[in-house]
Tab-separated table of C-alpha atoms and ligand atoms in Angstrom:
chain	number	residue	atom	x	y	z
L	1	UNK	CA	305.534	-7.041	18.037
L	2	UNK	CA	302.281	-4.942	17.681
L	3	UNK	CA	301.354	-3.597	14.779
L	4	UNK	CA	300.170	0.248	14.996
L	5	UNK	CA	296.951	-0.597	15.342
L	6	UNK	CA	297.139	-3.208	17.965
L	7	UNK	CA	299.338	-0.422	19.774
L	8	UNK	CA	297.089	2.210	19.756
L	9	UNK	CA	294.417	-0.232	20.723
L	10	UNK	CA	296.130	-0.982	24.382
L	11	UNK	CA	296.975	2.349	24.628
L	12	UNK	CA	293.318	3.213	24.298
L	13	UNK	CA	292.718	0.367	26.853
L	14	UNK	CA	295.181	1.634	28.994
L	15	UNK	CA	293.644	5.050	29.157
L	16	UNK	CA	290.386	3.950	29.599
L	17	UNK	CA	291.109	1.650	32.568
L	18	UNK	CA	292.671	4.454	33.875
L	19	UNK	CA	289.334	6.811	33.355
L	20	UNK	CA	287.497	3.959	34.502
L	21	UNK	CA	289.836	3.907	38.246
L	22	UNK	CA	289.562	7.299	38.266
L	23	UNK	CA	286.125	8.040	37.675
L	24	UNK	CA	286.199	4.996	40.304
L	25	UNK	CA	287.722	7.095	43.033
L	26	UNK	CA	285.763	10.011	41.808
L	27	UNK	CA	282.148	8.242	42.169
L	28	UNK	CA	284.282	6.712	45.460
L	29	UNK	CA	285.000	10.544	46.114
L	30	UNK	CA	281.192	11.289	44.679
L	31	UNK	CA	280.925	8.016	47.066
L	32	UNK	CA	283.040	9.172	49.528
L	33	UNK	CA	280.975	12.949	48.978
L	34	UNK	CA	277.474	10.524	48.743
L	35	UNK	CA	279.420	9.461	51.672
L	36	UNK	CA	280.094	12.650	53.080
L	37	UNK	CA	276.436	13.535	52.059
L	38	UNK	CA	275.621	9.896	53.263
L	39	UNK	CA	277.823	10.439	56.392
L	40	UNK	CA	276.763	14.232	56.569
L	41	UNK	CA	273.167	12.208	55.983
L	42	UNK	CA	274.069	8.854	57.909
L	43	UNK	CA	275.436	11.643	60.852
L	44	UNK	CA	271.753	13.751	60.799
L	45	UNK	CA	271.050	9.691	60.608
L	46	UNK	CA	273.268	8.694	63.276
L	47	UNK	CA	272.066	12.213	65.172
L	48	UNK	CA	268.504	11.005	64.262
L	49	UNK	CA	268.997	7.415	65.486
L	50	UNK	CA	271.482	8.742	68.692
L	51	UNK	CA	269.462	11.488	69.262
L	52	UNK	CA	266.621	11.300	71.547
L	53	UNK	CA	263.069	10.881	70.630
L	54	UNK	CA	261.111	12.959	72.999
L	55	UNK	CA	257.528	13.816	73.428
L	56	UNK	CA	256.309	16.612	75.254
L	57	UNK	CA	253.082	16.817	76.541
L	58	UNK	CA	253.457	20.949	76.482
L	59	UNK	CA	249.659	22.010	78.791
L	60	UNK	CA	247.960	25.858	79.218
L	61	UNK	CA	245.684	27.718	80.732
L	62	UNK	CA	243.453	28.959	77.967
L	63	UNK	CA	240.996	27.670	75.657
L	64	UNK	CA	241.908	26.964	71.310
L	65	UNK	CA	243.212	30.175	69.818
L	66	UNK	CA	243.900	31.882	72.609
L	67	UNK	CA	247.005	33.892	73.449
L	68	UNK	CA	248.907	30.839	75.119
L	69	UNK	CA	247.208	28.152	72.788
L	70	UNK	CA	249.119	30.452	69.758
L	71	UNK	CA	252.116	30.517	71.758
L	72	UNK	CA	252.336	26.642	72.314
L	73	UNK	CA	250.955	25.845	68.672
L	74	UNK	CA	254.011	28.175	67.602
L	75	UNK	CA	256.387	26.267	69.910
L	76	UNK	CA	255.482	23.117	68.766
L	77	UNK	CA	255.703	23.892	64.859
L	78	UNK	CA	259.546	25.033	65.361
L	79	UNK	CA	260.739	22.582	67.770
L	80	UNK	CA	259.236	19.635	65.717
L	81	UNK	CA	260.648	21.945	62.650
L	82	UNK	CA	264.249	22.367	63.885
L	83	UNK	CA	264.501	18.996	65.470
L	84	UNK	CA	263.603	17.143	62.278
L	85	UNK	CA	260.805	15.326	63.977
L	86	UNK	CA	263.464	14.049	67.248
L	87	UNK	CA	260.606	16.504	69.401
L	88	UNK	CA	256.797	16.254	69.014
L	89	UNK	CA	254.824	18.217	71.214
L	90	UNK	CA	251.051	17.307	72.152
L	91	UNK	CA	249.307	20.803	73.309
L	92	UNK	CA	246.353	20.476	75.873
L	93	UNK	CA	244.287	23.197	76.156
L	94	UNK	CA	242.816	24.642	79.297
L	95	UNK	CA	240.687	21.399	81.545
L	96	UNK	CA	242.180	18.461	79.321
L	97	UNK	CA	244.770	17.652	81.897
L	98	UNK	CA	243.088	19.217	84.926
L	99	UNK	CA	242.239	22.324	86.565
L	100	UNK	CA	245.074	24.629	86.300
L	101	UNK	CA	246.376	24.079	90.046
L	102	UNK	CA	246.353	20.445	88.501
L	103	UNK	CA	248.347	21.014	85.913
L	104	UNK	CA	251.422	22.804	87.659
L	105	UNK	CA	250.861	20.077	90.561
L	106	UNK	CA	251.693	17.956	87.075
L	107	UNK	CA	254.475	19.956	86.154
L	108	UNK	CA	256.176	19.537	89.403
L	109	UNK	CA	256.120	15.895	89.320
L	110	UNK	CA	257.266	15.408	85.722
L	111	UNK	CA	253.840	13.941	84.527
L	112	UNK	CA	253.704	17.142	82.151
L	113	UNK	CA	256.854	17.919	80.434
L	114	UNK	CA	255.932	21.678	79.542
L	115	UNK	CA	253.314	24.203	80.526
L	116	UNK	CA	252.230	27.922	80.794
L	117	UNK	CA	251.891	28.568	84.307
L	118	UNK	CA	250.437	31.666	85.563
L	119	UNK	CA	250.928	33.255	89.108
L	120	UNK	CA	247.488	33.158	89.827
L	121	UNK	CA	247.804	29.938	89.782
L	122	UNK	CA	251.167	29.183	91.307
L	123	UNK	CA	251.091	32.169	94.085
L	124	UNK	CA	250.509	29.739	96.870
L	125	UNK	CA	252.823	26.989	95.726
L	126	UNK	CA	255.448	29.447	95.022
L	127	UNK	CA	254.560	32.636	97.024
L	128	UNK	CA	257.014	34.835	95.479
L	129	UNK	CA	255.262	34.369	91.777
L	130	UNK	CA	252.715	36.492	93.037
L	131	UNK	CA	255.276	39.324	92.778
L	132	UNK	CA	253.379	39.522	89.064
L	133	UNK	CA	249.771	39.640	90.061
L	134	UNK	CA	250.521	42.838	92.597
L	135	UNK	CA	248.275	45.523	90.514
L	136	UNK	CA	250.081	48.775	89.339
L	137	UNK	CA	253.107	47.060	89.887
L	138	UNK	CA	254.588	47.191	86.148
L	139	UNK	CA	254.563	50.119	84.136
L	140	UNK	CA	251.530	51.509	81.790
L	141	UNK	CA	254.145	51.391	78.703
L	142	UNK	CA	254.168	47.641	77.566
L	143	UNK	CA	257.713	48.156	75.654
L	144	UNK	CA	259.465	49.066	79.240
L	145	UNK	CA	257.331	45.613	80.488
L	146	UNK	CA	258.133	43.743	77.922
L	147	UNK	CA	261.921	44.350	77.929
L	148	UNK	CA	261.658	43.984	82.488
L	149	UNK	CA	259.921	40.480	81.701
L	150	UNK	CA	262.751	39.428	78.955
L	151	UNK	CA	265.915	41.360	81.057
L	152	UNK	CA	264.810	41.356	85.115
L	153	UNK	CA	267.856	40.084	87.506
L	154	UNK	CA	264.511	39.804	90.081
L	155	UNK	CA	262.345	37.328	87.919
L	156	UNK	CA	265.929	35.331	86.228
L	157	UNK	CA	267.739	35.334	89.708
L	158	UNK	CA	265.966	35.087	93.019
L	159	UNK	CA	262.442	34.138	91.748
L	160	UNK	CA	263.385	31.391	88.824
L	161	UNK	CA	265.347	29.697	92.068
L	162	UNK	CA	262.219	29.190	93.982
L	163	UNK	CA	260.830	28.074	90.798
L	164	UNK	CA	263.575	25.403	90.672
L	165	UNK	CA	263.152	24.655	95.238
L	166	UNK	CA	259.914	23.186	93.549
L	167	UNK	CA	261.044	21.049	90.915
L	168	UNK	CA	260.075	23.770	87.931
L	169	UNK	CA	263.001	25.218	85.188
L	170	UNK	CA	261.207	28.441	84.325
L	171	UNK	CA	262.273	29.653	80.973
L	172	UNK	CA	260.610	33.241	80.226
L	173	UNK	CA	257.747	35.159	82.228
L	174	UNK	CA	256.119	37.104	79.587
L	175	UNK	CA	252.564	39.341	79.536
L	176	UNK	CA	249.369	38.736	77.774
L	177	UNK	CA	247.920	42.111	77.481
L	178	UNK	CA	246.828	44.764	79.792
L	179	UNK	CA	243.766	43.746	82.663
L	180	UNK	CA	240.627	44.758	81.551
L	181	UNK	CA	237.782	44.832	84.498
L	182	UNK	CA	234.210	43.679	83.187
L	183	UNK	CA	231.605	44.154	85.652
L	184	UNK	CA	227.709	44.574	85.752
L	185	UNK	CA	227.901	47.942	87.166
L	186	UNK	CA	230.195	50.852	85.733
L	187	UNK	CA	233.669	50.984	87.976
L	188	UNK	CA	235.603	54.109	88.126
L	189	UNK	CA	236.345	54.659	91.815
L	190	UNK	CA	237.232	52.695	94.736
L	191	UNK	CA	233.243	53.732	95.692
L	192	UNK	CA	232.057	52.173	93.021
L	193	UNK	CA	234.415	48.733	93.815
L	194	UNK	CA	232.850	49.142	97.290
L	195	UNK	CA	231.161	45.266	98.077
L	196	UNK	CA	232.299	44.150	94.605
L	197	UNK	CA	231.675	40.308	94.146
L	198	UNK	CA	235.099	40.353	92.344
L	199	UNK	CA	236.120	37.026	90.925
L	200	UNK	CA	239.641	36.529	91.077
L	201	UNK	CA	242.647	33.797	90.312
L	202	UNK	CA	243.149	31.715	93.788
L	203	UNK	CA	245.986	33.187	94.964
L	204	UNK	CA	246.227	35.097	98.127
L	205	UNK	CA	247.895	38.417	97.662
L	206	UNK	CA	245.542	39.153	94.515
L	207	UNK	CA	242.497	38.665	97.131
L	208	UNK	CA	244.167	40.758	99.464
L	209	UNK	CA	244.905	42.898	96.423
L	210	UNK	CA	241.140	43.570	95.684
L	211	UNK	CA	240.456	43.110	99.425
L	212	UNK	CA	242.142	46.846	99.722
L	213	UNK	CA	240.499	48.562	96.887
L	214	UNK	CA	237.233	47.686	98.518
L	215	UNK	CA	235.659	44.797	96.264
L	216	UNK	CA	234.480	41.260	97.976
L	217	UNK	CA	237.275	38.866	95.840
L	218	UNK	CA	235.405	35.767	95.083
L	219	UNK	CA	238.726	33.610	94.007
L	220	UNK	CA	237.322	30.350	91.204
L	221	UNK	CA	239.283	28.317	88.605
L	222	UNK	CA	238.705	30.005	85.123
L	223	UNK	CA	235.882	27.278	83.667
L	224	UNK	CA	233.528	28.838	86.631
L	225	UNK	CA	233.589	32.505	85.483
L	226	UNK	CA	231.105	32.534	82.838
L	227	UNK	CA	228.653	30.484	84.117
L	228	UNK	CA	228.991	32.697	87.926
L	229	UNK	CA	228.699	35.926	86.011
L	230	UNK	CA	225.019	34.901	84.373
L	231	UNK	CA	223.812	33.711	87.761
L	232	UNK	CA	225.034	36.732	89.488
L	233	UNK	CA	227.033	34.753	91.622
L	234	UNK	CA	230.134	36.872	91.065
L	235	UNK	CA	229.492	41.187	89.930
L	236	UNK	CA	232.635	41.066	87.740
L	237	UNK	CA	235.866	39.771	86.828
L	238	UNK	CA	239.625	41.370	85.517
L	239	UNK	CA	241.101	39.869	82.240
L	240	UNK	CA	243.135	40.437	79.296
L	241	UNK	CA	241.176	41.565	76.496
L	242	UNK	CA	241.207	38.677	74.265
L	243	UNK	CA	240.458	36.710	77.048
L	244	UNK	CA	237.205	38.364	77.864
L	245	UNK	CA	236.186	38.899	74.120
L	246	UNK	CA	237.199	34.790	73.685
L	247	UNK	CA	235.301	34.238	76.940
L	248	UNK	CA	232.004	35.590	75.678
L	249	UNK	CA	232.344	37.545	79.374
L	250	UNK	CA	230.698	40.673	77.218
L	251	UNK	CA	227.504	38.552	76.693
L	252	UNK	CA	226.809	38.597	80.573
L	253	UNK	CA	228.047	41.778	81.684
L	254	UNK	CA	227.071	45.392	80.981
L	255	UNK	CA	230.095	47.399	81.275
L	256	UNK	CA	234.017	46.812	80.497
L	257	UNK	CA	236.917	49.353	81.722
L	258	UNK	CA	239.592	49.838	80.458
L	259	UNK	CA	241.435	50.591	83.865
L	260	UNK	CA	244.911	49.071	83.000
L	261	UNK	CA	245.320	48.289	86.754
L	262	UNK	CA	247.944	45.249	85.822
L	263	UNK	CA	249.514	43.420	83.144
L	264	UNK	CA	248.943	39.300	83.084
L	265	UNK	CA	251.625	37.911	83.513
L	266	UNK	CA	252.736	33.764	82.939
L	267	UNK	CA	255.170	31.170	82.722
L	268	UNK	CA	256.597	29.162	80.325
L	269	UNK	CA	257.940	26.795	82.346
L	270	UNK	CA	259.544	22.518	81.998
L	271	UNK	CA	259.606	19.894	84.770
L	272	UNK	CA	263.549	20.589	86.093
L	273	UNK	CA	264.054	16.711	86.320
L	274	UNK	CA	262.832	16.445	82.455
L	275	UNK	CA	264.997	19.149	81.347
L	276	UNK	CA	268.116	18.144	83.428
L	277	UNK	CA	267.892	14.917	82.093
L	278	UNK	CA	267.970	16.032	77.947
L	279	UNK	CA	271.412	16.158	76.060
L	280	UNK	CA	272.869	19.245	76.367
L	281	UNK	CA	272.066	20.022	72.062
L	282	UNK	CA	268.579	19.490	72.990
L	283	UNK	CA	268.832	21.876	76.331
L	284	UNK	CA	269.619	24.652	73.980
L	285	UNK	CA	267.155	23.896	71.173
L	286	UNK	CA	264.204	24.241	73.534
L	287	UNK	CA	265.212	27.317	75.192
L	288	UNK	CA	266.407	28.825	71.506
L	289	UNK	CA	262.503	28.218	70.430
L	290	UNK	CA	260.939	29.272	73.384
L	291	UNK	CA	263.020	32.743	72.731
L	292	UNK	CA	261.900	33.057	69.362
L	293	UNK	CA	258.794	31.871	70.405
L	294	UNK	CA	258.355	34.427	73.029
L	295	UNK	CA	259.726	37.277	70.963
L	296	UNK	CA	256.872	36.074	68.323
L	297	UNK	CA	254.130	36.102	70.854
L	298	UNK	CA	254.197	39.841	71.532
L	299	UNK	CA	253.179	40.866	67.955
L	300	UNK	CA	250.412	38.354	67.835
L	301	UNK	CA	248.955	39.871	71.375
L	302	UNK	CA	248.941	43.380	69.914
L	303	UNK	CA	246.813	41.422	66.768
L	304	UNK	CA	244.923	39.739	69.127
L	305	UNK	CA	243.810	42.443	71.787
L	306	UNK	CA	243.014	44.637	68.425
L	307	UNK	CA	240.283	41.972	66.702
L	308	UNK	CA	239.212	41.738	70.140
L	309	UNK	CA	238.415	45.588	70.724
L	310	UNK	CA	236.941	45.538	67.474
L	311	UNK	CA	234.831	42.853	68.235
L	312	UNK	CA	233.552	43.815	71.906
L	313	UNK	CA	232.679	47.266	70.407
L	314	UNK	CA	230.156	45.487	67.877
L	315	UNK	CA	228.470	43.414	71.101
L	316	UNK	CA	225.828	45.198	73.669
L	317	UNK	CA	228.420	46.722	76.551
L	318	UNK	CA	229.567	49.846	77.179
L	319	UNK	CA	233.190	50.441	76.989
L	320	UNK	CA	234.514	52.812	80.068
L	321	UNK	CA	238.203	54.389	80.011
L	322	UNK	CA	239.501	55.622	83.246
L	323	UNK	CA	241.599	58.886	83.618
L	324	UNK	CA	244.580	58.425	85.241
L	325	UNK	CA	243.380	60.090	88.251
L	326	UNK	CA	240.567	57.177	88.684
L	327	UNK	CA	243.362	54.732	88.052
L	328	UNK	CA	245.719	56.704	90.681
L	329	UNK	CA	242.949	56.218	93.549
L	330	UNK	CA	242.864	52.339	93.034
L	331	UNK	CA	247.119	52.489	92.970
L	332	UNK	CA	246.915	54.246	96.228
L	333	UNK	CA	244.729	51.613	97.696
L	334	UNK	CA	246.492	48.706	96.515
L	335	UNK	CA	250.209	49.843	97.574
L	336	UNK	CA	249.961	48.238	100.917
L	337	UNK	CA	249.856	44.209	98.196
L	338	UNK	CA	253.134	45.119	97.925
L	339	UNK	CA	254.309	45.151	101.776
L	340	UNK	CA	252.144	42.621	102.266
L	341	UNK	CA	254.093	40.236	99.590
L	342	UNK	CA	257.844	40.857	101.266
L	343	UNK	CA	256.566	39.155	104.184
L	344	UNK	CA	256.408	36.416	102.086
L	345	UNK	CA	259.915	35.803	102.604
L	346	UNK	CA	263.460	37.688	102.412
L	347	UNK	CA	263.938	36.281	98.970
L	348	UNK	CA	260.389	38.429	98.172
L	349	UNK	CA	261.650	41.157	99.687
L	350	UNK	CA	264.450	40.993	96.804
L	351	UNK	CA	262.546	40.692	94.289
L	352	UNK	CA	260.482	43.726	94.352
L	353	UNK	CA	262.936	45.882	95.539
L	354	UNK	CA	264.914	44.887	92.145
L	355	UNK	CA	262.209	44.696	89.986
L	356	UNK	CA	260.739	47.900	91.278
L	357	UNK	CA	264.236	49.482	90.448
L	358	UNK	CA	264.470	47.942	87.078
L	359	UNK	CA	261.016	49.318	85.896
L	360	UNK	CA	261.827	52.541	87.052
L	361	UNK	CA	265.303	52.549	85.308
L	362	UNK	CA	263.213	50.921	81.880
L	363	UNK	CA	260.998	53.758	82.333
L	364	UNK	CA	263.753	56.084	82.684
L	365	UNK	CA	265.033	54.835	79.045
L	366	UNK	CA	261.744	53.991	77.177
L	367	UNK	CA	259.081	56.415	79.105
L	368	UNK	CA	256.677	55.866	81.308
D	1	6CS	O1	241.450	34.459	84.504
D	1	6CS	C1	241.516	33.513	84.617
D	1	6CS	O2	241.576	32.282	85.019
D	1	6CS	C2	242.764	32.592	82.915
D	1	6CS	N1	243.354	34.328	82.605
D	1	6CS	C3	243.731	34.047	81.203
D	1	6CS	C4	244.140	35.009	80.685
D	1	6CS	N2	244.535	33.261	81.137
D	1	6CS	C5	244.324	31.598	82.198
D	1	6CS	C6	243.576	32.053	83.427
D	1	6CS	O3	243.186	30.451	83.496
């Protein structure tokens, strides 16, 4: 018979062994918890392991620190973070992967996965994209333009289809600010514009628009603008303020005109086959990040334009504000560009008529 002490020892051992089993179970639970975590981790790890390891070449059309560069690097930061590094991005500035036309072509072939490509360069490959290059088409109210560029059925319907037909998936149409003229003379009336060798982006409708406004349009790629201004190969050019300042055009021009004759618009897009080959999860993640960057980009641009204006004011260049009457005179001359655009295709006619209505409705809601 056990004596009392032996009985206590036995009971203690029994209780301890039960406790150990329970703890072990807990630890299993913990393990399971850990496993759960581990599962979660391993789940994540599995996701990471089975997740597509993707490297995106992201090309844009501007220099380091310009709006498109800030946009592309914000995309890189967010997508690498949100994908736990499964998706990595290499950003390429203007010229690193060829001209802007080369970049568009590489986007079509898939040599480049993602790019920011502007209608000033896609206009002859996707004629309908020139809608975004028609002077005085968009509103003087940037909030109206932001709303339309975010929501337009014309842009995200028939125009997006035209990009898809050329192997490109457009994610977001977005703006980089109002266009300003610089020139070696003051330009406030169509008479002033007569015969001015105005540099344009190489797309037929922009060239036509400047002919209608009385200029002598000279299409070139962006890398040649400064030298051609310096050597008087051209007399003037158009660009948003940040680009005028970062390109140092104020060094080789005497006048900066606040013409607001147009907004600089562009497109963030992917190679269609590449994008459609991704998992649904990664497609959704890329679209989500593009939208987040797009919304972020509006404040960024306002800051960049403000900084550029402050900087330019310290330079030796005369800043001239056009009156609404002076701008109206140029607008009237350029209206035929819209008729020219409609001739591109049936889709073009639908796109411009829908977009004009969308701009009108947005102005009724938000003001002109
Ligand atoms: O004028 C140009 O060619 C350049 N301007 C801007 C604002 N972005 C890229 C483009 O190549």
